[in-house]
Coordinates of C-alpha atoms and ligand atoms in Angstrom, one line a residue:
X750 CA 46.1 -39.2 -53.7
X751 CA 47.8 -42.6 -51.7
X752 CA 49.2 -40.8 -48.5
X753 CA 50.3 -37.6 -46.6
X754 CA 53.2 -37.8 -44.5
X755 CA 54.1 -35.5 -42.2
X756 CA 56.1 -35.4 -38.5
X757 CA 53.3 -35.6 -35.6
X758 CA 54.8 -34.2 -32.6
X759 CA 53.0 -34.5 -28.6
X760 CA 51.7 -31.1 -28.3
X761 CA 49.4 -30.0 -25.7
X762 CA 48.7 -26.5 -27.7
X763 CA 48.5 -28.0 -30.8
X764 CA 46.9 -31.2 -30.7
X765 CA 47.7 -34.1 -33.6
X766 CA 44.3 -33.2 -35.7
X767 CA 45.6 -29.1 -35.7
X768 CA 49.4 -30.5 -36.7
X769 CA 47.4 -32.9 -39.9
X770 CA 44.9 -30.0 -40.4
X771 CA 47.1 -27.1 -40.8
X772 CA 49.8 -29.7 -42.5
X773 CA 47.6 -30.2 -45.2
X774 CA 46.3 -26.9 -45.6
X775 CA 49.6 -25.3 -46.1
X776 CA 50.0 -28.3 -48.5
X777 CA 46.9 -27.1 -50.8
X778 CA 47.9 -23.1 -50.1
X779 CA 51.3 -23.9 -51.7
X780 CA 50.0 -25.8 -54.8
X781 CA 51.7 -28.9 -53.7
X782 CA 48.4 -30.3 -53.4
X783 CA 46.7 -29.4 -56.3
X784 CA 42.5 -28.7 -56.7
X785 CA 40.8 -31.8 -57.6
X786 CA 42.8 -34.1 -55.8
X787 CA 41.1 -36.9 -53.8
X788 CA 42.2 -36.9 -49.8
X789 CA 43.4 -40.1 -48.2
X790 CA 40.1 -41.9 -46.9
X791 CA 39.8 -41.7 -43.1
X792 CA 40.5 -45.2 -42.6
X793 CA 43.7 -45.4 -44.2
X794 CA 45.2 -42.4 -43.4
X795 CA 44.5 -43.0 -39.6
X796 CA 46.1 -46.2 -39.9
X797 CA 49.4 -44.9 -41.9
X798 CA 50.1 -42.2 -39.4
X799 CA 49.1 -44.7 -36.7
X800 CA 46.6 -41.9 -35.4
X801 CA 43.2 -42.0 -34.5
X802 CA 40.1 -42.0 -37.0
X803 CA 38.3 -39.0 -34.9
X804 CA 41.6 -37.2 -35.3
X805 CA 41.7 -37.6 -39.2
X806 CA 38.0 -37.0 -39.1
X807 CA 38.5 -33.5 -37.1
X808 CA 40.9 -32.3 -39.3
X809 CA 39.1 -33.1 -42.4
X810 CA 36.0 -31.4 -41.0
X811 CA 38.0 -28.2 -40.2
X812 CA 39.7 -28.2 -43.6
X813 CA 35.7 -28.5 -45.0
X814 CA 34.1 -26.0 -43.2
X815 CA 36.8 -23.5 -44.0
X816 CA 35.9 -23.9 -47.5
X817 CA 39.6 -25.8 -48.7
X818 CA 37.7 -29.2 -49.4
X819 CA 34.3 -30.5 -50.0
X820 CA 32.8 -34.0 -49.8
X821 CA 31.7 -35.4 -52.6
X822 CA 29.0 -38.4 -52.3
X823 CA 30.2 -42.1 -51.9
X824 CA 33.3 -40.7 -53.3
X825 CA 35.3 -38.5 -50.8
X826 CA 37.0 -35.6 -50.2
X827 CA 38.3 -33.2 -52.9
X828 CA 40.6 -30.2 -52.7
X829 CA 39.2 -27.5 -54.0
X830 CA 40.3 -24.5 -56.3
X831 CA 41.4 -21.7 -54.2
X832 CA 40.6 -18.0 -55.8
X833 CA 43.2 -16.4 -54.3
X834 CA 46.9 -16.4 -54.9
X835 CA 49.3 -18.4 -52.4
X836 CA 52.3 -19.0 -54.4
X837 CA 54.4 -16.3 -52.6
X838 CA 54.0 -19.0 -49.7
X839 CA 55.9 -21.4 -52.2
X840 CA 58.6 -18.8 -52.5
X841 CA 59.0 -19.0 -48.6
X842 CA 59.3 -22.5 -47.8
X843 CA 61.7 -22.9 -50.8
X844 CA 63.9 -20.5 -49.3
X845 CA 64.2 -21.6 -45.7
X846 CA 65.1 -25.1 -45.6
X847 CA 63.6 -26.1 -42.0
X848 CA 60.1 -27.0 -42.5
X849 CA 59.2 -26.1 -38.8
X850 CA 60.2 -22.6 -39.7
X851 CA 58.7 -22.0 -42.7
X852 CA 55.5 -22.8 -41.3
X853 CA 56.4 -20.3 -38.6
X854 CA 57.1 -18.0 -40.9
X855 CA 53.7 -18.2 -42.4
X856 CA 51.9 -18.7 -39.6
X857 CA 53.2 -15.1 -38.1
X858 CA 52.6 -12.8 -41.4
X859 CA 50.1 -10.1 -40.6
X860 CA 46.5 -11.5 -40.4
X861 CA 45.0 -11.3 -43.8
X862 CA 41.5 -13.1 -42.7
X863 CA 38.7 -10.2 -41.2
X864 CA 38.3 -9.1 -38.0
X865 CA 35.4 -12.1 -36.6
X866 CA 32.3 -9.8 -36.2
X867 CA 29.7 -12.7 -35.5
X868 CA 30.4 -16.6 -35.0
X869 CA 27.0 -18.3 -35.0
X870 CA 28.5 -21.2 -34.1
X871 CA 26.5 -23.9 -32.8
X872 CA 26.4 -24.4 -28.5
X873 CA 26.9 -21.0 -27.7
X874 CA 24.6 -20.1 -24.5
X875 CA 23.3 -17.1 -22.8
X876 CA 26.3 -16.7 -20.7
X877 CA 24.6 -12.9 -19.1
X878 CA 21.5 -14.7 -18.1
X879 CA 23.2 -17.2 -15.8
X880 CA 23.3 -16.8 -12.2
X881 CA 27.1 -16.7 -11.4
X882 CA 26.3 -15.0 -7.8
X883 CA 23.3 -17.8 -6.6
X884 CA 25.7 -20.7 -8.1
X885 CA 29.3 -19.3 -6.9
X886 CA 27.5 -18.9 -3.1
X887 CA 26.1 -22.3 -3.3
X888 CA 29.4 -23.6 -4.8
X889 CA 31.3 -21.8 -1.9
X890 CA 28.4 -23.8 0.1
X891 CA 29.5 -27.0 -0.5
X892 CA 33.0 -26.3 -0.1
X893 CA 32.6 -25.6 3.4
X894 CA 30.3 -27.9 4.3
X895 CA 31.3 -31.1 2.7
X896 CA 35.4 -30.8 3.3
X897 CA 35.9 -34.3 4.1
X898 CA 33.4 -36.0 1.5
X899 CA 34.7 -33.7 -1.3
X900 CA 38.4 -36.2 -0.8
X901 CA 36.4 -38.9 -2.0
X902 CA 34.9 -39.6 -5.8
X903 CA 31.9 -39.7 -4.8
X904 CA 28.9 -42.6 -6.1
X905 CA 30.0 -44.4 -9.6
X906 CA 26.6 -43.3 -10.8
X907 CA 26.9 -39.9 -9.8
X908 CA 25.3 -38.1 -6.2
X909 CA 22.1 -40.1 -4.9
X910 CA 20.8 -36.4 -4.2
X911 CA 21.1 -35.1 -7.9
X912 CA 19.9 -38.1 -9.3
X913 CA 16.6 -37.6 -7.0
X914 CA 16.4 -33.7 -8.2
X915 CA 16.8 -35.2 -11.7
X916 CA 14.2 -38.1 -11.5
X917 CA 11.5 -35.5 -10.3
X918 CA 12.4 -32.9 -12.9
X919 CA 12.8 -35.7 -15.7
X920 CA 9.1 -37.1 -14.7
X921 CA 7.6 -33.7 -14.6
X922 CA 8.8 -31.4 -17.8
X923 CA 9.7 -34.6 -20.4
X924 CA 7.6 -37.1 -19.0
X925 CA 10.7 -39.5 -18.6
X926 CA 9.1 -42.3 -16.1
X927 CA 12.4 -43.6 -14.0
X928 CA 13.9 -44.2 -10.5
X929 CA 17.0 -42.4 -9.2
X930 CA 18.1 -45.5 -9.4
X931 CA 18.0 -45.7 -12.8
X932 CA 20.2 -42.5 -13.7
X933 CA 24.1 -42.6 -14.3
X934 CA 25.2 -38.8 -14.6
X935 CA 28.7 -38.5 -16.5
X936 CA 30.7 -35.9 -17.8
X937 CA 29.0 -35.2 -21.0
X938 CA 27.2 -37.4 -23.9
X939 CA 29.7 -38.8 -25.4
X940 CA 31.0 -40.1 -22.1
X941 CA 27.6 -41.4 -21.5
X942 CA 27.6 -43.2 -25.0
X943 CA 31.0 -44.4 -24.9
X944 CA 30.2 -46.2 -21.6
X945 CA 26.5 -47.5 -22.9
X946 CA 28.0 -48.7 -26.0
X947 CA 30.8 -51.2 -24.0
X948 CA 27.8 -52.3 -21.8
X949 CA 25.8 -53.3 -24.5
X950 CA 28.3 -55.0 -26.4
X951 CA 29.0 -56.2 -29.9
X952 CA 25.7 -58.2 -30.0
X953 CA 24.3 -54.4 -30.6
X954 CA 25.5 -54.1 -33.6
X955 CA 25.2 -52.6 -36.0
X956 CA 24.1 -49.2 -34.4
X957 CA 21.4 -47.4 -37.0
X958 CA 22.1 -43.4 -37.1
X959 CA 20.3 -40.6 -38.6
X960 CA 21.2 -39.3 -41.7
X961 CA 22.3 -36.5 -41.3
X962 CA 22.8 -36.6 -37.4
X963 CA 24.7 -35.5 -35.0
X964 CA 28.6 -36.2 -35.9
X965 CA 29.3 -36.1 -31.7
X966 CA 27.5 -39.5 -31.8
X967 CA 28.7 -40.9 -34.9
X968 CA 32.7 -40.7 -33.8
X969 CA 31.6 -42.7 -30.7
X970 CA 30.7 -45.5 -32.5
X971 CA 33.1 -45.2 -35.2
X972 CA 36.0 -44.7 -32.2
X973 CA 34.4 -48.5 -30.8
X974 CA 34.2 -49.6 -34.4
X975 CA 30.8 -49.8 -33.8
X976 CA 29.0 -50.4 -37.8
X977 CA 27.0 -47.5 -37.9
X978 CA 23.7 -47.8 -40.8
X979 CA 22.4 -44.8 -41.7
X980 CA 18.9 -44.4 -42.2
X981 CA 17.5 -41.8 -44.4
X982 CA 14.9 -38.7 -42.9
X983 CA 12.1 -37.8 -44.2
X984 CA 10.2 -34.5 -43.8
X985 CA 9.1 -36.0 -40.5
X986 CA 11.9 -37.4 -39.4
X987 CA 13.7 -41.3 -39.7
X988 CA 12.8 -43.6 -42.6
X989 CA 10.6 -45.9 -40.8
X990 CA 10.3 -48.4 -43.3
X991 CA 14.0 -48.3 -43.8
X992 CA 14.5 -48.8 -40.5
X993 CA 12.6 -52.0 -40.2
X994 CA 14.4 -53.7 -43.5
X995 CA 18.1 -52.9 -42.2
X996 CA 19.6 -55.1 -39.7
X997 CA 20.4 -52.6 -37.6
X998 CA 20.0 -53.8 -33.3
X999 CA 20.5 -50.6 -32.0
X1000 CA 19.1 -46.8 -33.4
X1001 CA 20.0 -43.8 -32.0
X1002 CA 17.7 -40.5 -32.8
X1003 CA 17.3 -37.7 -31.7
X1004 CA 13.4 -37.5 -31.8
X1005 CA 12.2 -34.1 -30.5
X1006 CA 14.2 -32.0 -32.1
X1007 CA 16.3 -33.9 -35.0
X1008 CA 19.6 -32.6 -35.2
X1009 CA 20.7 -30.8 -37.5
X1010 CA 17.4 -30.6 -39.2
X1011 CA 15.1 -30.1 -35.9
X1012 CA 12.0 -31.8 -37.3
X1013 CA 9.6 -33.8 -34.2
X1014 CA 9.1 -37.3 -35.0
X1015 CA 5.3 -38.0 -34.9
X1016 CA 3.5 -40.0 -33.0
X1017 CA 2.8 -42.7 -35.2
X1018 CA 6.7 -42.9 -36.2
X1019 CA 7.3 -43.1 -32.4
X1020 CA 4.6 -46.2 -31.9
X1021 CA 6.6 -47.7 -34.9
X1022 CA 9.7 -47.2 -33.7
X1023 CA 8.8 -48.8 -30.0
X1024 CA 7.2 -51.6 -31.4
X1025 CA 10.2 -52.3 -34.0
X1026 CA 12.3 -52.3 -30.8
X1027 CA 9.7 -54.4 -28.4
X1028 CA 9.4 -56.7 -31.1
X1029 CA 13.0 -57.4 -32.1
X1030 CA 14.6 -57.0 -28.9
X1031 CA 16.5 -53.5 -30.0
X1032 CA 16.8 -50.4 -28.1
X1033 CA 16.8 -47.2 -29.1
X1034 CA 19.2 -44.2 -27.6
X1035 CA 17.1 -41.2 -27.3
X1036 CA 19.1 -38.1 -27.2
X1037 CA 17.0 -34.9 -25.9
X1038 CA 19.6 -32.7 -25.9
X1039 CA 18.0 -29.2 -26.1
X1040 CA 14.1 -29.9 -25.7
X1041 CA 13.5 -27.5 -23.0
X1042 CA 13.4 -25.0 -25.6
X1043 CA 10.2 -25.1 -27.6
X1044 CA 8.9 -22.0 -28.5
X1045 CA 5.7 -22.9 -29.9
X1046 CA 2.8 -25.4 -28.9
X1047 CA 3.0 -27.9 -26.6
X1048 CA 5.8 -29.3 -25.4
X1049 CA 6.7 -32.6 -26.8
X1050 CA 7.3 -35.4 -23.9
X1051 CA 10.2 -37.7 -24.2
X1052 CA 9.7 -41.2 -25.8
X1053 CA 10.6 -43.3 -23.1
X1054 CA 7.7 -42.3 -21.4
X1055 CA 5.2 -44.2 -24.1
X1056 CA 7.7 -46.9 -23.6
X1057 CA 6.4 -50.0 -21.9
X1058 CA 8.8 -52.8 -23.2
X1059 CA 12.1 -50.8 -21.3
X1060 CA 13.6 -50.8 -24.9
X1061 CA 14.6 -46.9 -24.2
X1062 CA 18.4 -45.7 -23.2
X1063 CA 17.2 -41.5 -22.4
X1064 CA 20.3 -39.5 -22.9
X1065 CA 20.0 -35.5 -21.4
X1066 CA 22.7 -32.6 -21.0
X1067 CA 22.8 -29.7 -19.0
X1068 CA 24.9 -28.3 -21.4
X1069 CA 21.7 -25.9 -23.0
X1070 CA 20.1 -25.2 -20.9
X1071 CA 22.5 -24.4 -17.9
X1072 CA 26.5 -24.2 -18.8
X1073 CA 28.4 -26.3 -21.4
X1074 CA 31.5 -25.9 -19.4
X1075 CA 29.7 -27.0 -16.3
X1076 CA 30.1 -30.8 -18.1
X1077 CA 27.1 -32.8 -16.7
X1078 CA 24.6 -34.9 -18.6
X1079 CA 23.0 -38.4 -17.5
X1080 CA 21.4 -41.3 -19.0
X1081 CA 18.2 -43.1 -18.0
X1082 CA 18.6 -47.0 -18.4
X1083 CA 16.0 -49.6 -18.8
X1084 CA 16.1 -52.2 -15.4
X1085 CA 17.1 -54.9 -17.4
X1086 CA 20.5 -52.6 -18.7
X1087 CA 20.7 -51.1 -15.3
X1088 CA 21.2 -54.3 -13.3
X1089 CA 24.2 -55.5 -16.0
X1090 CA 25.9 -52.2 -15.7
X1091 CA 25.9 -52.5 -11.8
X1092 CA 27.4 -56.0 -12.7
X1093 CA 30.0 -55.0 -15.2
X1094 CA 30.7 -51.5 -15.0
X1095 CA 29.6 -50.3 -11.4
X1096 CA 33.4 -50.2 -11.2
X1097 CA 34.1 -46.9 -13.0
X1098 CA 34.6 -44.2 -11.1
X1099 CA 32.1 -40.9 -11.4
X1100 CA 33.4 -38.7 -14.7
X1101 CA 31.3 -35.5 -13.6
X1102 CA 32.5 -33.5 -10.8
X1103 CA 31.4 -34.2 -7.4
X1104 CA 31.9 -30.4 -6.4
X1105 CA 29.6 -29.4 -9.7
X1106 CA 27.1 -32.0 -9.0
X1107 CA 26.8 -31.0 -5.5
X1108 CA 26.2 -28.0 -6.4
X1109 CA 23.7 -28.2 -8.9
X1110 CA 21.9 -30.9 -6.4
X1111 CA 21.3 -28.0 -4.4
X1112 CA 20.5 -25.4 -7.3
X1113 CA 18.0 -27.9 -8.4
X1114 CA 16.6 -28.7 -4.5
X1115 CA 16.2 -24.9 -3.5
X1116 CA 14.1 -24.5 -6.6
X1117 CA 16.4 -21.8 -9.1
X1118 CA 16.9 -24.7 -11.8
X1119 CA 13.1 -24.0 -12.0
X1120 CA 13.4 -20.5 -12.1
X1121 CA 16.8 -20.3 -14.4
X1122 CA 14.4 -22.9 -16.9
X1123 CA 11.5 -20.4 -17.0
X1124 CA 13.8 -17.3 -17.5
X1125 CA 15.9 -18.8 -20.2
X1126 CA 12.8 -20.2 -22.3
X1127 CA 12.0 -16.5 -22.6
X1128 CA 15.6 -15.0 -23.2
X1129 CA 15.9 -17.9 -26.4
X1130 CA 12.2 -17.2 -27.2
X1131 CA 13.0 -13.8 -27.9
X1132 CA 16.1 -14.7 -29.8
X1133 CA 15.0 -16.5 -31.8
X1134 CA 11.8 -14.6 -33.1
X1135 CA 14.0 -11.7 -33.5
X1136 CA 16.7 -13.4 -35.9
X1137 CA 13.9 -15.3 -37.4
X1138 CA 12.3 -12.0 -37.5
X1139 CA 15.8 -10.6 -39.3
X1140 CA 16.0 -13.2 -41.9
X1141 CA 12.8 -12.1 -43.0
X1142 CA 13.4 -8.0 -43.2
X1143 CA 17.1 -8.9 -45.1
X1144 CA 16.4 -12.2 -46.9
X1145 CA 12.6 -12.2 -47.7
X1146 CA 12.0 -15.5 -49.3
X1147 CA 15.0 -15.6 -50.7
X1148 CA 16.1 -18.1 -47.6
X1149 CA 14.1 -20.7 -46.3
X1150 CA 14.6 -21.2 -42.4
X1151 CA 14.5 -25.4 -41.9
X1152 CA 13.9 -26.8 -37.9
X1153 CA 12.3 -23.8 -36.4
X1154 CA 10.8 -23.2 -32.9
X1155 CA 12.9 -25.3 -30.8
X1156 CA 16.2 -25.1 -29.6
X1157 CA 19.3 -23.2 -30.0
X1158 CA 20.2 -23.5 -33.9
X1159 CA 18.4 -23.3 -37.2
X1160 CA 19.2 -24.5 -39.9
X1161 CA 19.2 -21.9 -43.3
X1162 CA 18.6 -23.4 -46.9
X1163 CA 20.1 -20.7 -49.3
X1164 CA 19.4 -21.9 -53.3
X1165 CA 21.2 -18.8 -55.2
X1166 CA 23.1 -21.4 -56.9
X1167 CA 26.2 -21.4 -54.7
X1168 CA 28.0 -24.0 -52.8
X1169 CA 27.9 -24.3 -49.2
X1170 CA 31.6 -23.9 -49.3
X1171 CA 31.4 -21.0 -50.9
X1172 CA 28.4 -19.3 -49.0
X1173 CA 30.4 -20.2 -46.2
X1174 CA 33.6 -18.6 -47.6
X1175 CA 31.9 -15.2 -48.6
X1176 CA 30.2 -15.1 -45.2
X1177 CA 34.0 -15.7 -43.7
X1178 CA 34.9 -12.9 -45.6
X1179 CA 32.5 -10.2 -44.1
X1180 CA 33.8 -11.8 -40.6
X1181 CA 30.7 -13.6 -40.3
X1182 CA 30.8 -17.4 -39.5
X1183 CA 28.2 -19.8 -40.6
X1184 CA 28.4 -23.5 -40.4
X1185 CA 28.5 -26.4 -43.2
X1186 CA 25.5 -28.6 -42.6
X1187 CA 27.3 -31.8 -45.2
X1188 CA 29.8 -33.1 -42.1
X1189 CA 26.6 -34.1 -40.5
X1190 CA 26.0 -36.5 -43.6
X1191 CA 27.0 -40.1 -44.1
X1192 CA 26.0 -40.0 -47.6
X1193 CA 26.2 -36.3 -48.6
X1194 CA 24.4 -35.5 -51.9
X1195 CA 25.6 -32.4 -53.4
X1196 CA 22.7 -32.1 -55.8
X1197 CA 20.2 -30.7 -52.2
X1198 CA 20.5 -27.3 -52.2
X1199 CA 23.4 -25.7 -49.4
X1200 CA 22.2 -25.5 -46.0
X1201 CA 23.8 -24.2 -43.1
X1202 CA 23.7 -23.8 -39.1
X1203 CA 23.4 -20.7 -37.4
X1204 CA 23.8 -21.1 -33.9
X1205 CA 22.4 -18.2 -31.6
X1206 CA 22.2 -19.0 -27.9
X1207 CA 25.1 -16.6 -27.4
X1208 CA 24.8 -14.1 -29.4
X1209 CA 22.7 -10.9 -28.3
X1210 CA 20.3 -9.5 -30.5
X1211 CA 22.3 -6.3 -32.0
X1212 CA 24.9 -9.2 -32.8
X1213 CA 22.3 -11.1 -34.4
X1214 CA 21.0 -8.2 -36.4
X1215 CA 24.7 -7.4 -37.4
X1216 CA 25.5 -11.1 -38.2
X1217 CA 22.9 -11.4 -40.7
X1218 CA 22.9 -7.4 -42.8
X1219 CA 26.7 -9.1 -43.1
X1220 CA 25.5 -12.5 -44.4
X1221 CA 23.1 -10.3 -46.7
X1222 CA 26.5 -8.2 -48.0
X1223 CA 28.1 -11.2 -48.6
X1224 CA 25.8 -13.2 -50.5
X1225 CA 24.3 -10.4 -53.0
Ligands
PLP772 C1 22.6 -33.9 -30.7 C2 23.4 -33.5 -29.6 N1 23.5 -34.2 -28.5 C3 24.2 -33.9 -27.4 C4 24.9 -32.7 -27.4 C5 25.6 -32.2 -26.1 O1 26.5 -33.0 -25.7 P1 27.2 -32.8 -24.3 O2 26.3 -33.3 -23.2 O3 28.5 -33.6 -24.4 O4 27.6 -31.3 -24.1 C6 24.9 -31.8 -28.5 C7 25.7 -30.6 -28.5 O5 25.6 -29.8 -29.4 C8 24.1 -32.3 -29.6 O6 24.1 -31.5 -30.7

């Protein structure tokens, strides 16, 4: 296919990637894009509606997980066959001439997708286990105590005090040896990525990435044009020895709990992969996004601490194991990186609110972090032994769970001889939603059986139960 072209209008409700999304989705409802046909690449496509890549990318991924194209490997994206019947749609558009209205038209007909019974989409939280009443008093707190501060942005690298309460907690649960000095706390990881990536520069490229790996990460580097080589996992995590042959300055990984896949790198693999960076003057991002949760044996400390050659950036959110909304995550940097960002980029301004990070300063400093920590590791431990425990009673063997006990997703590996499309489709169906693992590919080979990510933080266990008798309806 050479091009889709369509009007792109500013839109705060409907941003550029939902105009392209549902453009092209009407486009293959209505036949006028027909099964089989190739999509635009990303690259060209951004650059002939003079939009971004990411917002291409988004749309692509949307239109892939709801099961109207798949990715094919080193080739693209294809349209797939839909099984049901959308032509009365054609009859629509031909008969009102205004293609804003048309779509309107369509848009309002009487739902025809079920009722969504359980989303285990990937995130979610605990949101009745967290304490609104401690953190809206200590909130209100800071509001009354801190009027004239709270005019101000606050420290570039985010409050001294938080970045104390972090250090300690960092040092103590991950093993993450580092000065408050050494923290910049931002408004999530991407943020922190975006701004590590312009201070380390272009002599960091090419950036090496797990494959699969966490998409978030990918579109940050792709957004900076950033060459991104991706390196191959093995049961145990990233292809060492492919690694060491590319010529890759810079790896990111995500070593104690690989995502999507949740495998722990080794030991030795971590010795390889510090020495690899000592040796060659790389770095390595370490993003320990959800390792607070383990739910069985010990707990795995962060890499950075074996580090001795300060070749480790240490990226951590708080948006697992607190609040997602609450948007505050950090990065440790080496000294040597920590002294050129205070010369290049002490400039910026804080990106994480002053108010929030007061707040949780004192959360963390009157000692409920602690407590919130200890309460949740149980609430998720339970979780996720019970829908663990509910795979089993409805699937037997018939699914294999990949990336257990850690974190809040796991990853299911269904081989009944169905795509992941259309597991994901019949699952839609039966109002259950289950995620695609192939967006988290570079190099997607549809030959490995379907796997998919079932995200259950948020979901209580009578949801999980009902979630997965549905998925069992669904997919017998
Ligand atoms: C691998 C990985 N890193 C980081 C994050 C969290 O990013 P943020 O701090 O922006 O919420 C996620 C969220 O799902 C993730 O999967």
């Amino acid at each position: 296919m050479l091009e889709i072209t369509l009007n792109l209008y500013e839109d705060k409700k409907d941003p550029y990637y939902v105009q392209l999304y549902r453009h092209i989705r009407q486009e293959i409802k209505s036949g006028r894009i027909h099964a089989g046909t190739r999509l635009p690449a990303i690259r060209r496509l951004s650059e002939h509606l003079d939009i971004s890549r990411n917002t291409v990318e988004a749309a692509y991924l949307q239109l892939v997980s709801e099961g109207y194209v798949e990715s094919r490997p080193r080739s693209g994206l294809y349209v797939l066959k839909l099984e049901e019947d959308f032509s009365f749609l054609e009859k629509v558009t031909n008969q009102e001439p205004g293609r804003q209205d048309a779509e309107e038209i369509v848009e309002t007909k009487p739902a025809a997708s079920p009722v969504l019974r359980c989303d285990f989409r990937n995130g979610t939280i605990d949101l009745s286990s967290f304490p609104f009443s401690v953190w809206n008093k200590i909130s209100h707190q800071i509001m009354q105590e801190y009027t004239n501060s709270l005019s101000l942005y606050g420290d570039p690298q985010g409050e001294p005090g938080l970045r104390h309460q972090l250090a300690g907690y960092l040092r103590q649960s991950r093993g993450v040896r580092c000065s408050p000095d050494q923290i910049i706390v931002g408004a999530g990881t991407q943020q922190m990525l975006l701004l590590l990536c312009q201070l380390l520069g272009t002599e960091r490229q090419p950036v090496a990435v797990e494959d699969p790996g966490y998409n978030g990460a990918r579109s940050v580097f792709s957004e900076l044009n950033f060459p991104m080589v991706p390196i191959p996992l093995e049961e145990d995590g990233i292809d060492m020895e492919y690694l060491m042959k590319s010529e890759a300055k810079l790896v990111y990984v995500t070593p104690s709990h690989q995502f999507p896949f949740g495998m722990i790198l080794p030991i030795h693999k971590r010795i390889k992969l510090l020495q690899w960076a000592a040796e060659h003057d790389r770095y390595i991002i370490e993003d320990d996004y959800d390792s607070e949760f383990r739910y069985q044996g010990r707990p795995i400390p962060a890499l950075q601490g074996l580090d001795k050659s300060g070749r480790v950036i240490y990226m951590g959110t708080f948006s697992k194991s607190l609040l997602s909304g609450i948007r505050i995550s950090y990065m440790v940097l080496p000294e040597s990186l920590i002294s050129k960002y205070k010369d290049k980029k002490a400039f910026l301004e804080p990106t994480a609110s002053l108010i929030h990070m007061q707040t949780l300063e004192r959360f963390m400093e009157e000692g409920w972090w602690e407590k919130h920590l200890r309460r949740m590791k149980n609430v998720y431990k339970k979780k996720h032994a019970f829908l663990l425990s509910a795979i089993t009673r409805f699937f037997g063997e018939r699914v294999k769970v990949i990336g257990q006990h850690s974190g809040l997703h796991i990853v299911i590996e269904v081989n009944d001889g169905r795509s992941e499309s259309e597991l994901v489709r019949k699952a839609e169906e039966k109002g259950v939603k289950v995620y695609p693992t192939s967006p988290y590919w570079i190099t997607f080979d549809t030959q490995l059986p379907p796997r998919l990510l079932l995200g259950f933080g948020g979901l209580s266990e009578n949801e999980l139960e009902a979630g997965i008798r549905l998925l069992k309806e669904a997919w017998t």
